[in-house]
Structure formats: C-alpha cells, structure tokens
CSV table of C-alpha atoms in Angstrom, one decimal:
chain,number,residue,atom,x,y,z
A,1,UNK,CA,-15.7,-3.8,-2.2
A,2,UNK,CA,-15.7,0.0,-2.9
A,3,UNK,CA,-14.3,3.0,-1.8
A,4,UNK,CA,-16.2,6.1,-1.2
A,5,UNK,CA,-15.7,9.8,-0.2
A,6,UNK,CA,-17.8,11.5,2.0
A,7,UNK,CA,-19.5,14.5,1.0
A,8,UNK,CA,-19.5,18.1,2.5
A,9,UNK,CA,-23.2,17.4,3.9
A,10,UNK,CA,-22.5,13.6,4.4
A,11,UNK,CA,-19.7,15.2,6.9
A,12,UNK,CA,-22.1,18.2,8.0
A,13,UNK,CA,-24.6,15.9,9.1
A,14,UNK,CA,-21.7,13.4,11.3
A,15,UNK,CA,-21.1,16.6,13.1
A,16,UNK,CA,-24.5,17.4,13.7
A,17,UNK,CA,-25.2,14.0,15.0
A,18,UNK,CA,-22.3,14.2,16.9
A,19,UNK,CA,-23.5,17.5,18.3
A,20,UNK,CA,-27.2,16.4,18.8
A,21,UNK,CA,-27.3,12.9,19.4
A,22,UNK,CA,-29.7,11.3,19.6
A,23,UNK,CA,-31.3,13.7,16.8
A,24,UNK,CA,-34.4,12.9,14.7
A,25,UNK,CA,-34.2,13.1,10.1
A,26,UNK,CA,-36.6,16.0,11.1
A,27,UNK,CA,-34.7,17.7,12.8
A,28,UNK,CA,-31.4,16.7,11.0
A,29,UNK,CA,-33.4,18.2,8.0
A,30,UNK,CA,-34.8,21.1,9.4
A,31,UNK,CA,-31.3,22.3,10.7
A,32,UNK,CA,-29.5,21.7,7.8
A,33,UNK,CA,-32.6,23.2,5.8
A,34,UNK,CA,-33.5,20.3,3.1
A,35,UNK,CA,-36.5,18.0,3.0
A,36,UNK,CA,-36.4,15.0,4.6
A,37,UNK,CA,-36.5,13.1,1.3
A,38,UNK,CA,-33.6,14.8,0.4
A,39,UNK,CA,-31.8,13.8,3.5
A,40,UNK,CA,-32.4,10.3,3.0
A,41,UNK,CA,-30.0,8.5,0.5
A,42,UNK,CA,-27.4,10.6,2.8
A,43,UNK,CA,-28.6,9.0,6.0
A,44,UNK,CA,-28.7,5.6,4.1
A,45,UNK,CA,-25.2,5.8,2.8
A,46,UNK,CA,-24.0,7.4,6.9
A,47,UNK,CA,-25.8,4.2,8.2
A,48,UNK,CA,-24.9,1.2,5.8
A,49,UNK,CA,-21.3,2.1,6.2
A,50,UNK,CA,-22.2,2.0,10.4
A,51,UNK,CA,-21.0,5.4,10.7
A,52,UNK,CA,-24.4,6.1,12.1
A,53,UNK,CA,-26.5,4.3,14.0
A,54,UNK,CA,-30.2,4.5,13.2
A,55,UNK,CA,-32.4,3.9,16.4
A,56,UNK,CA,-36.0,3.1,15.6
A,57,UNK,CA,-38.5,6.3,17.6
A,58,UNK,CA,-35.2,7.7,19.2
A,59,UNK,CA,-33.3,9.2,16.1
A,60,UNK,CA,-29.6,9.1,14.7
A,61,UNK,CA,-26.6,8.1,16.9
A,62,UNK,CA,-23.4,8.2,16.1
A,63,UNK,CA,-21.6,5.3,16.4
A,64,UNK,CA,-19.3,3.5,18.5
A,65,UNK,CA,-17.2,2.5,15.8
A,66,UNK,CA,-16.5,6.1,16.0
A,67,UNK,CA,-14.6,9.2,14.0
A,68,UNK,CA,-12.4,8.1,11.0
A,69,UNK,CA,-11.4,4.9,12.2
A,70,UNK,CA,-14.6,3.3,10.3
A,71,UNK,CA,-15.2,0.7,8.0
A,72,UNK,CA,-11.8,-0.3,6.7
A,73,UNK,CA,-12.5,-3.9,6.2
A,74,UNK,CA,-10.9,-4.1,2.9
A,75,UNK,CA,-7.5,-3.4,4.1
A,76,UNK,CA,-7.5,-4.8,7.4
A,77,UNK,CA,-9.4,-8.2,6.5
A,78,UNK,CA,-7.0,-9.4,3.8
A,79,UNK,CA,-4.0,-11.5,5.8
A,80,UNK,CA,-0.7,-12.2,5.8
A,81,UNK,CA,-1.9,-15.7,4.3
A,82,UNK,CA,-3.2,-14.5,1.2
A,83,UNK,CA,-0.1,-12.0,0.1
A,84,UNK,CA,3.0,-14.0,1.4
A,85,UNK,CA,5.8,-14.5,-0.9
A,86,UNK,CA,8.6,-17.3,-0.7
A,87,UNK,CA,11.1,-16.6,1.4
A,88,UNK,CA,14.6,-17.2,1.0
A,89,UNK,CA,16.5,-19.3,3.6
A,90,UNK,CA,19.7,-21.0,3.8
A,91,UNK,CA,21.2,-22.6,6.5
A,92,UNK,CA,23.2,-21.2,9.5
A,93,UNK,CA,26.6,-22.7,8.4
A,94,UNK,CA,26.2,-21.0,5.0
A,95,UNK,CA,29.3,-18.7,4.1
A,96,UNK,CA,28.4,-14.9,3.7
A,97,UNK,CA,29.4,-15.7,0.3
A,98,UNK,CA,27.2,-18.2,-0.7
A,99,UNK,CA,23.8,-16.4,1.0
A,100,UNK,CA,24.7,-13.2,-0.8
A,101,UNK,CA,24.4,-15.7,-4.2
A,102,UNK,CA,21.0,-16.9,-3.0
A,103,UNK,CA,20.2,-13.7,-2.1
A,104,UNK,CA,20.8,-12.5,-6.2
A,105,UNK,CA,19.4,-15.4,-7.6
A,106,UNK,CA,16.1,-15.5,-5.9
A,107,UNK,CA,16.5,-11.6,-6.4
A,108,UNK,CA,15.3,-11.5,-2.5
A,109,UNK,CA,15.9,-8.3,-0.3
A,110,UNK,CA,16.7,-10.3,3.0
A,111,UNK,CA,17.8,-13.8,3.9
A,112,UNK,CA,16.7,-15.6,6.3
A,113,UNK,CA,18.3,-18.4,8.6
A,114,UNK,CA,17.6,-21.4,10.2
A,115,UNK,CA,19.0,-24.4,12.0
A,116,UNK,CA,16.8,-27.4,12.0
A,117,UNK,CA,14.4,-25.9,10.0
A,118,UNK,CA,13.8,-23.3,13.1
A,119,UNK,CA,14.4,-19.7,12.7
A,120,UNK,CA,17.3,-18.5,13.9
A,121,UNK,CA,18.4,-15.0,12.0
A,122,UNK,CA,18.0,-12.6,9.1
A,123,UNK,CA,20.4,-10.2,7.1
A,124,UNK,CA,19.2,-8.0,4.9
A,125,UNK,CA,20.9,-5.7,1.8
A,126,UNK,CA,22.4,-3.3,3.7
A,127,UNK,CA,23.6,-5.9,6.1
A,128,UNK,CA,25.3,-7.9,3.2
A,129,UNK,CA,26.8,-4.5,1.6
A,130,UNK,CA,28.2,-3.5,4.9
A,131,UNK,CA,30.2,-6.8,5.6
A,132,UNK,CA,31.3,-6.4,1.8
A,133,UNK,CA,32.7,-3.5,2.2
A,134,UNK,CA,34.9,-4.8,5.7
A,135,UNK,CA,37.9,-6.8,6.0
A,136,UNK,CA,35.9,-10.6,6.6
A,137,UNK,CA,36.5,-13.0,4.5
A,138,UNK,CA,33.2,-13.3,2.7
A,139,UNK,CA,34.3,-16.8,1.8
A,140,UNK,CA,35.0,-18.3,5.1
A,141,UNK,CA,32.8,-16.5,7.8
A,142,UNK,CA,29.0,-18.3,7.9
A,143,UNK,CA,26.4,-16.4,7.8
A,144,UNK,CA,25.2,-16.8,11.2
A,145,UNK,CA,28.0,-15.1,12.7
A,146,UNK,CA,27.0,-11.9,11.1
A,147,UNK,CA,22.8,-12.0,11.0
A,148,UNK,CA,20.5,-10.2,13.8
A,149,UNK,CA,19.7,-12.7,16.0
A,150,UNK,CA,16.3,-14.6,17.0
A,151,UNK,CA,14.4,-13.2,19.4
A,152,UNK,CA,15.6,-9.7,18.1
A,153,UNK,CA,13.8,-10.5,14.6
A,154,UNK,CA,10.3,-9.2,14.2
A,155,UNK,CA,7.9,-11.7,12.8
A,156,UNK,CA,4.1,-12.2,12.1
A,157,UNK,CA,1.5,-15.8,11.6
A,158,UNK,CA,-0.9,-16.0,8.4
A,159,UNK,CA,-3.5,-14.6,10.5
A,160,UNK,CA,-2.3,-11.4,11.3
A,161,UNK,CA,-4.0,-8.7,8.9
A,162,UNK,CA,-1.7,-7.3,6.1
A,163,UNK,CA,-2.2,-4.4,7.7
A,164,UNK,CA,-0.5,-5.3,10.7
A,165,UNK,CA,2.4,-6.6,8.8
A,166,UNK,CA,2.9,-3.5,7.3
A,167,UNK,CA,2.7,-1.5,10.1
A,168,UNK,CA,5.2,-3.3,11.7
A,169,UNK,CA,7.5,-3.1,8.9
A,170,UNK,CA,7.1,0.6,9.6
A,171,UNK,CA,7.6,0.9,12.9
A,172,UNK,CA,10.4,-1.9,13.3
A,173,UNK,CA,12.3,0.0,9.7
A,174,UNK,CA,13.0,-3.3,8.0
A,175,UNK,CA,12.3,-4.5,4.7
A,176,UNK,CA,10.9,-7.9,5.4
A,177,UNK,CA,9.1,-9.9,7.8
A,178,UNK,CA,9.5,-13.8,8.1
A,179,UNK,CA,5.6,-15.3,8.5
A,180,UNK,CA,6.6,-17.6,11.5
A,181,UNK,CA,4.5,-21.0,13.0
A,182,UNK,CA,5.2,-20.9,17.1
A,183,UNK,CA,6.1,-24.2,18.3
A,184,UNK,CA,6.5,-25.4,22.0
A,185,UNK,CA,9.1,-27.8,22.5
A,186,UNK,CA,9.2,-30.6,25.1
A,187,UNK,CA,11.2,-28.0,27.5
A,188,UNK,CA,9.1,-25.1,26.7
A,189,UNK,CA,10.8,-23.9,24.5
A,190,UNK,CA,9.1,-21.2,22.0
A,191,UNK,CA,10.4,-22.3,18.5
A,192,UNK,CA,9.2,-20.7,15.0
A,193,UNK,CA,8.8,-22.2,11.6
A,194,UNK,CA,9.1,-20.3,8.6
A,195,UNK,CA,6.4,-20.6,6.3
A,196,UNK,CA,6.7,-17.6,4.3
A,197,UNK,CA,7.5,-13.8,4.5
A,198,UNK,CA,6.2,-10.4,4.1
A,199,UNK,CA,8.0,-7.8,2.5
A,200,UNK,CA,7.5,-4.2,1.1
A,201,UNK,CA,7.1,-5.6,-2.0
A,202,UNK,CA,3.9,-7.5,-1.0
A,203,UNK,CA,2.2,-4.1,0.5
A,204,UNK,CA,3.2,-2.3,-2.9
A,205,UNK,CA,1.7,-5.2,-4.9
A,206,UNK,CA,-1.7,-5.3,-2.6
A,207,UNK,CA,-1.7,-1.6,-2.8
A,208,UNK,CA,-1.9,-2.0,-6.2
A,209,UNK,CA,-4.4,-4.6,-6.6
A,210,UNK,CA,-6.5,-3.2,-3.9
A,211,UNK,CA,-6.3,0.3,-6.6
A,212,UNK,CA,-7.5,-1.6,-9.5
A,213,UNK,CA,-10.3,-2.7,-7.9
A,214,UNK,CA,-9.3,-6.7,-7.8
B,1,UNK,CA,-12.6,9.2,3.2
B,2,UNK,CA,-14.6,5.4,4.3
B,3,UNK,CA,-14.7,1.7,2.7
B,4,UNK,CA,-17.4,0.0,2.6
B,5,UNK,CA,-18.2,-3.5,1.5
B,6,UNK,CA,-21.1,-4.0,-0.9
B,7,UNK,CA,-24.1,-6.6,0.2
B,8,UNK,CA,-24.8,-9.6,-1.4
B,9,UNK,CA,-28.2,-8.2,-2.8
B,10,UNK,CA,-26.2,-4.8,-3.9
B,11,UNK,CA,-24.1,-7.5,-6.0
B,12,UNK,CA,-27.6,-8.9,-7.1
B,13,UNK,CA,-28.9,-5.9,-8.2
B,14,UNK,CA,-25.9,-5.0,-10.2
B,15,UNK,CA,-26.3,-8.8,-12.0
B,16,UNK,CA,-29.5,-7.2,-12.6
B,17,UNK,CA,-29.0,-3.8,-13.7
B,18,UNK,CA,-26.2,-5.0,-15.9
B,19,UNK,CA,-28.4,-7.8,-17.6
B,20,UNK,CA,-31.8,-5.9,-18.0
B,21,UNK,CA,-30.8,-2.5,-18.4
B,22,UNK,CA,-32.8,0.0,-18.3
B,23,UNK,CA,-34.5,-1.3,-15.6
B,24,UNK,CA,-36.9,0.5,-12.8
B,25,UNK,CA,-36.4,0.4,-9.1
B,26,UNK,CA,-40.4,-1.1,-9.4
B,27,UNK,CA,-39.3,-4.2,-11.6
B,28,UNK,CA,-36.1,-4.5,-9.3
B,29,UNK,CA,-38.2,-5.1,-6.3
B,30,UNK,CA,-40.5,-7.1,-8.1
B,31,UNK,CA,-37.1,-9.9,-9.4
B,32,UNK,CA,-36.0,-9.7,-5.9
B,33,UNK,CA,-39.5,-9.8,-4.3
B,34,UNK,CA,-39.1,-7.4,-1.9
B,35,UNK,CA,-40.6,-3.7,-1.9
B,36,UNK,CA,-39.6,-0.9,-3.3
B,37,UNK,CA,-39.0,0.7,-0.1
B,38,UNK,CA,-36.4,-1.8,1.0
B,39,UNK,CA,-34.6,-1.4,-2.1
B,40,UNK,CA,-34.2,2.5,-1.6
B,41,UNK,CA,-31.2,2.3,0.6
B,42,UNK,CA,-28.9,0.0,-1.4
B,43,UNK,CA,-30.0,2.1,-4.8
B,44,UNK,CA,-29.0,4.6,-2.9
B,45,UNK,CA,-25.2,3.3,-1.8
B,46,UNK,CA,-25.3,2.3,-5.6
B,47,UNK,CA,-25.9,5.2,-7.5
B,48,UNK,CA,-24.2,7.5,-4.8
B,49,UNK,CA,-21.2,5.6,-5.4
B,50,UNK,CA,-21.4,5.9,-9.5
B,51,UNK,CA,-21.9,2.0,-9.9
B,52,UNK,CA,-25.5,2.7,-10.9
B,53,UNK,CA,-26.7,5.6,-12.8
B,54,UNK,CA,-30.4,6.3,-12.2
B,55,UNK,CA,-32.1,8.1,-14.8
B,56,UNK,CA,-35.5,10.3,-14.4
B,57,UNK,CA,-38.2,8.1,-16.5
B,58,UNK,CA,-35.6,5.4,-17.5
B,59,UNK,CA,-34.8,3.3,-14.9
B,60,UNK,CA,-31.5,2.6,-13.6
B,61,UNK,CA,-28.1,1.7,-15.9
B,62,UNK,CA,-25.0,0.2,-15.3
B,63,UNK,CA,-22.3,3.1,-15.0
B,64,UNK,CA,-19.7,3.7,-18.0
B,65,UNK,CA,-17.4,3.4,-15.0
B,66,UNK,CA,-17.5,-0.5,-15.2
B,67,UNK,CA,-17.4,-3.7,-13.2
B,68,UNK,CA,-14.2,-3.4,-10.5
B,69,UNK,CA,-13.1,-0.3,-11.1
B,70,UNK,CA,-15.4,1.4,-9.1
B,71,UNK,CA,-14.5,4.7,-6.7
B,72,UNK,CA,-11.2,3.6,-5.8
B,73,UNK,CA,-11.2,8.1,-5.0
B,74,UNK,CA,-9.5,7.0,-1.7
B,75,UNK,CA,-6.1,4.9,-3.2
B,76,UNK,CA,-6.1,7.1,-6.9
B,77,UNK,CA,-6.8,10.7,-6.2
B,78,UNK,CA,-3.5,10.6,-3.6
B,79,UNK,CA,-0.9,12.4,-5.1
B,80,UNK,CA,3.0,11.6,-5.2
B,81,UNK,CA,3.6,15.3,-4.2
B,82,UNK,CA,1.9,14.0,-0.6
B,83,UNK,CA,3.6,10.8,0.2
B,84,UNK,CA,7.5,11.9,-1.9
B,85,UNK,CA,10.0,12.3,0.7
B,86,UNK,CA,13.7,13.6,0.6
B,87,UNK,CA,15.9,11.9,-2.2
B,88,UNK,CA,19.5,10.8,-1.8
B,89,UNK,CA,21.8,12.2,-4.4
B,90,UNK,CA,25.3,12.8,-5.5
B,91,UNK,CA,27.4,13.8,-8.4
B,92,UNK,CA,28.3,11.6,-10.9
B,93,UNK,CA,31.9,12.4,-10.4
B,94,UNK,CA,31.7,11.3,-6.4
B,95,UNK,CA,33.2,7.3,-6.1
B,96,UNK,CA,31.3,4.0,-5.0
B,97,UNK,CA,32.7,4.3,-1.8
B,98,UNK,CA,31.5,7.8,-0.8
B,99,UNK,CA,28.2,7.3,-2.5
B,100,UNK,CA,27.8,4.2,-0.3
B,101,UNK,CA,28.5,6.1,2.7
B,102,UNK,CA,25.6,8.2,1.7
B,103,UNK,CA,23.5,5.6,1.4
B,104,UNK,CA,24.0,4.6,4.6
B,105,UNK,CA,24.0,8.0,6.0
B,106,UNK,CA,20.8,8.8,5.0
B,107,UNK,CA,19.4,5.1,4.9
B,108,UNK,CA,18.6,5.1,1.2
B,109,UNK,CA,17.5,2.3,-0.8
B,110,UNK,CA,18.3,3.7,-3.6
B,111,UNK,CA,21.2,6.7,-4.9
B,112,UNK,CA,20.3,8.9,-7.5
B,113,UNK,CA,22.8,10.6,-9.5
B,114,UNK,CA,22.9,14.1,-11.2
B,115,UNK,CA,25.0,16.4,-13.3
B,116,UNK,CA,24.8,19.7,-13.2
B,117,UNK,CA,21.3,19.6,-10.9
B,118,UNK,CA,19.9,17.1,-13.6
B,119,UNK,CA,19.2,13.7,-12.8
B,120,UNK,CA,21.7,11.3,-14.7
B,121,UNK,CA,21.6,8.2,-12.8
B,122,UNK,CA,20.8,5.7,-10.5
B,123,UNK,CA,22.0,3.3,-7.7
B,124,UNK,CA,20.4,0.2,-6.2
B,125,UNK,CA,21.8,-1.3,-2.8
B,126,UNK,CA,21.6,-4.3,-5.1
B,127,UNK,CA,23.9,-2.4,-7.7
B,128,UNK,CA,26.4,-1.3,-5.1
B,129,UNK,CA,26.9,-4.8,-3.6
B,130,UNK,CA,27.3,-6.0,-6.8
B,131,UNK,CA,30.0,-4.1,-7.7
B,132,UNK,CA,31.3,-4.7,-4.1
B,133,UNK,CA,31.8,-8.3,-4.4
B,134,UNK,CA,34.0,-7.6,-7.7
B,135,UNK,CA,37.3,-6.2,-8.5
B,136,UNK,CA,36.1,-2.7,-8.9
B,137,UNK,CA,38.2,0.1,-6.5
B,138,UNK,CA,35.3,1.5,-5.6
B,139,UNK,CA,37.2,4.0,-3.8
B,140,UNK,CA,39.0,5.3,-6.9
B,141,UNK,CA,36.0,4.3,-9.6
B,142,UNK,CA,32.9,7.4,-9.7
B,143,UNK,CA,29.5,6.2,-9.6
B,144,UNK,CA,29.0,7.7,-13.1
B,145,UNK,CA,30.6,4.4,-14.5
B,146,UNK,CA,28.0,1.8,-12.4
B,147,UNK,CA,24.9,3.6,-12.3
B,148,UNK,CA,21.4,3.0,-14.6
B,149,UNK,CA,21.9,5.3,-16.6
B,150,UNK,CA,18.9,7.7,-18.0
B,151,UNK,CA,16.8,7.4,-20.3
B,152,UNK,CA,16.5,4.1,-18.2
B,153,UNK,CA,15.3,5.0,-15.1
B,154,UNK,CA,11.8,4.7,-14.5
B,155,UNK,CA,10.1,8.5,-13.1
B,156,UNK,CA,7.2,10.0,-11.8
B,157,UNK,CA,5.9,13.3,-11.5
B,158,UNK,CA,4.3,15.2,-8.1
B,159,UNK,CA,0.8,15.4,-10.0
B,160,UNK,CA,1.1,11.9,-11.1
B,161,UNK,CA,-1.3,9.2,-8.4
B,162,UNK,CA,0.7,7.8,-5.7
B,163,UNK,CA,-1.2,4.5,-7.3
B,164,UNK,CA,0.5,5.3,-10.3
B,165,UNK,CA,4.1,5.1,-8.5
B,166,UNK,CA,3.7,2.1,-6.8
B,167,UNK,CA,2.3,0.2,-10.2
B,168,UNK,CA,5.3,1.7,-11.6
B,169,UNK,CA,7.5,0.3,-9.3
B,170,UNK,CA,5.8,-3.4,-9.0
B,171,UNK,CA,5.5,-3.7,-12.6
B,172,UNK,CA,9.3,-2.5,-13.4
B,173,UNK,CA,10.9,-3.8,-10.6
B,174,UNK,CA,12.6,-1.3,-9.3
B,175,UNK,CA,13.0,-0.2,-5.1
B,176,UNK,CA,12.3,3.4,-5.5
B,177,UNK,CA,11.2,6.1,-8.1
B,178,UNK,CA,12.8,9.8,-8.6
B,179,UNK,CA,10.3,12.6,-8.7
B,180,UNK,CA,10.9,14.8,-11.5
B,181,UNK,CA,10.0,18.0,-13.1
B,182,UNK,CA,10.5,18.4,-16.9
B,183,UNK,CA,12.5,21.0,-18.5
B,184,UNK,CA,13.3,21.6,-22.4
B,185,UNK,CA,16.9,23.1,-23.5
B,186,UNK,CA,17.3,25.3,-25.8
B,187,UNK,CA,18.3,22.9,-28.0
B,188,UNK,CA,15.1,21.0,-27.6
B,189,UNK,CA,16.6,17.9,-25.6
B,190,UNK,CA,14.0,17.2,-22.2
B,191,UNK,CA,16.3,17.2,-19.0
B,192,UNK,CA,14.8,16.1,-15.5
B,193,UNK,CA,15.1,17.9,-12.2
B,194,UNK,CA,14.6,15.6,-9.1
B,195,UNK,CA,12.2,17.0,-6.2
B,196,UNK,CA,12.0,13.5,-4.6
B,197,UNK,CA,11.5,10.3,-4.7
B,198,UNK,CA,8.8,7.4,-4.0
B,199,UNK,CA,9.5,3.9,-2.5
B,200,UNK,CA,8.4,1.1,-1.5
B,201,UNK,CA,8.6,2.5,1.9
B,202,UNK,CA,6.1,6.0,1.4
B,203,UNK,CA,3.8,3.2,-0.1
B,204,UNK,CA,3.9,1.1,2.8
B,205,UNK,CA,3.6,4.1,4.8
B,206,UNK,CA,1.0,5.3,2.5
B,207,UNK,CA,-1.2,2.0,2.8
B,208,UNK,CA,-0.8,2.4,7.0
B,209,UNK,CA,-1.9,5.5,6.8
B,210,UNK,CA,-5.0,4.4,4.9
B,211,UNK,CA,-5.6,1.4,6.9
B,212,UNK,CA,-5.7,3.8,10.0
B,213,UNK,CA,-7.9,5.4,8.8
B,214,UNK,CA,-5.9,8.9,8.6
C-alpha cells in the first residue's frame, strides 16, 4: 500500500472533469494544452485510484466516490482486531488502592471493571489522581463506587475500523476504549464482554507503522 | 493527498523489476503475457509513485527508494508546527498541588516545567499520582523536586515530522513531547524554549484527520 500526492495538473484536470463532465482526453488535453500521450499516465494514475471514472465513447467522469474523501483504504481497513492491546481489569469489589497498583504494574492508562466477567465501569488517570487527592480512604472504598458507569462508557467490537476507534476516542475525550462482545441475556438483557481495548497508544503505534511503510 | 493500494500484478511487476533489472516494459509484457499496452497504466502508477524508475533506452529499475518505504509524502512531510497545540507549564518553584490543579484546569497529560522561560522539567499524570499516594505534602513540596528533569526529557522541534513525534513517543514511552526551540548562552551551554507540545492526542487527531480525508 502507498501513499501518493496529487500533482498540480493531476488536480487541474479533477477540476476540469468536474467542470466538464463527461469530457473526452481530447478535449481534457486540448484545454489544458498537452498531447494526449502526455495526458495519459495522469489519467491512468486519476482512474486506478477511482478518483475518475473512465467511460468507454462517453469520456471522463468524476466519480461518485467523490472530492477528498477517496481511496483511504489503508487507514480505514485495518480493525480494531488487529491493533488491540490487553486490557487491564479488575474486579468491582477491588479497593481504589489495589486498582491504582494494577494500574502501575501493567503501566495501563485506564482500568477497567467488571462483575461476572461483564463490563461494568472504567477509571482512568485523572480519575485515580483526583480521588487521591480527596479525603476517601483509598484503602477501603472499591473501586466501583468511584468508576463512570456502564452504559455511560464508550466502547467498540474487533470489527469496527481503527479509524473509527480513534475517532471516537476524539470525540468522546478519553484515553481508552474497552473492545466489547454484546451478549443477550435470557431477559434481554444487552451484556458486554471485554476482549481487549483501544487506546491512544495503539493509534500512535499504527500511525507509526502505517509511516514506515509496514 | 490520496492512498492507493497497489494490484497484485503491480506487486508482480516489482518481483520482476527487482529481479531482472534493467528490464523493458516489452520483456515485462512478454513474462506476464499480456501486451504492452495493458501494462502502461500500472508502469505508470509505478514510476509516478517513485517505486519504479524508468529510464530512456534502459528499461525500467527498481528505485533507490526501496521495498516499503515508498511515498509515505502523506504521514512524513506533516510537520509538528501543524498538529502542536498549547503546552501546560509552570515554574519550578509552584507546588504539586497547584501544578495539579493546572493539569486539570487545562486537561493536560502532561506538565512541563520552566525556569526563567526555559524548559527544566516535566510531569506525567502518572508522576503526580505517584507522588500522591506517598508521604509527600504536595502542598508545601515544588514541583522542581518531582519532575524528569532535563537533559531527560525527550523533544521535538516545529520543523521536525509529526511522524517523527509520534515514533518518539512510542519508542520512549512517554504521553506527550515539548516543542522546543534551541538557543546557545553565552557561555556555550544549549537552553530550550518551549512553543508547544505533541501528544498522543494531536496524533490521534492527526491520524482522524487523515483518515477523513482532510
């Protein structure tokens, strides 16, 4: 997968399309005054990348993929699946205490709770600092008096697109999302499963693979 | 700006290219049994893209450019002067406790600390609820005493990649990056002013951005 810019005709000739439509190499050419031959790796690379749409004795169209939202495959077709990290999850009768010392050793940035193996809550950093800095008792409270609550936690499934994780981690402002299984139980119940999460981290580190070409 | 994917017979003829090189677009077509003509629009993609250089007389070569790293343009040739945003900072004489409120106040990640308009320090949330959960009085102790201090804090500059930053900050394992500038003393020693700073949030945003095709 590659990554190419457009060139100043490359983009001349979009608009002239767009403009024109449909509109012949001919005339393409003749407005933009080149030869034909020279117009043609240009239309080549415009229709590959479905920018264009190349209609056999009718001309160039532009297409209904449409202005700059084109080909971005390589960022939206990589998901959650494949860049999920381990999350870190203790119980909901864990003391405040005791998650803040998973939270160091696993060197997480949010901690997530369940009950039965069910999602029930998350606390992040600043969560964690601001109840250190109160008058709790770090030692006695659990941690599930203090997280943000299921359903007020925003979550995503291995099939979502990284991209989507990360734009909810934008939207939403939170470090980390939990990568959830829904389950229905016997009363109807929606139910989630953790099986992984999505943080920052993971965006920076795909950002970075995606940059060196891996 | 667009990403494209490359073909399974683009990938062939780079196998080629790199195992037969110089070779001509006529013996191509002839390995891949098709005609030259077809060929013309992936050489085309290829050579437009810098994988392939094709040479008058010569045939085409595989590009000095190499294997993966192709035109990642798009992720390398962003700067950190366009995704920086505002830094957090205090003095190194204000205490744990106010510098905590500023964290919050401004919902940093991350504190950085100066003296005398020159970056000194800096503050994780991690680092601050550390020291939270000990004995310190953080509203009595300065933040001079708990920071990181420099020449131990990773920077970046605004003319650096935004790549760059967020390889940075995956491969040191750090939240956030100060932007600096460079300045000598008269004495010779190199002192740091701080324009910004990049996270793993401008990344994220960054790769949103990208993906939305912005």
């Amino acid at each position: 997968m590659i990554v190419i810019k457009l060139t100043k005709r490359q983009e001349e000739i979009i608009r002239l399309v767009k403009e024109n439509q449909p509109i012949t190499s001919e005339q393409l050419a003749d407005k933009i005054n080149v030869t034909r031959a020279a117009l043609r790796p240009d239309l080549a690379i415009l229709t590959m990348t479905g920018i264009l749409e190349a209609r056999p004795k009718v001309g160039y169209l532009y297409s209904k993929k449409g202005g700059n939202s084109i080909v971005y495959d390589l960022i939206r077709e990589i998901t959650v699946a494949e860049i999920k990290s381990k999350p870190t999850v203790v119980s909901e009768d864990t003391t405040v205490y005791d998650a803040i010392v998973q939270l160091f050793l696993n060197d997480a940035g949010t901690i997530f709770v369940t009950n039965n193996d069910y999602l029930v809550g998350a606390v992040s950093r600043k969560d964690f600092l601001k109840i250190a800095l109160g008058n709790t008792d770090i030692h006695k409270v659990p941690v599930g008096i203090i997280m943000t609550r299921m359903p007020n936690i925003i979550t995503i499934t291995d099939e979502d697109p990284a991209f989507e994780a990360a734009k909810k981690i934008i939207e939403h402002e939170v470090d980390s999302l939990p990568v959830v299984e829904k389950e229905i139980t016997e009363e109807g119940k929606e139910m989630f499963k953790i099986t992984g999460k999505v943080s920052k981290t993971n965006i920076t580190r795909l950002f970075v693979k995606i940059g060196a070409g891996k």
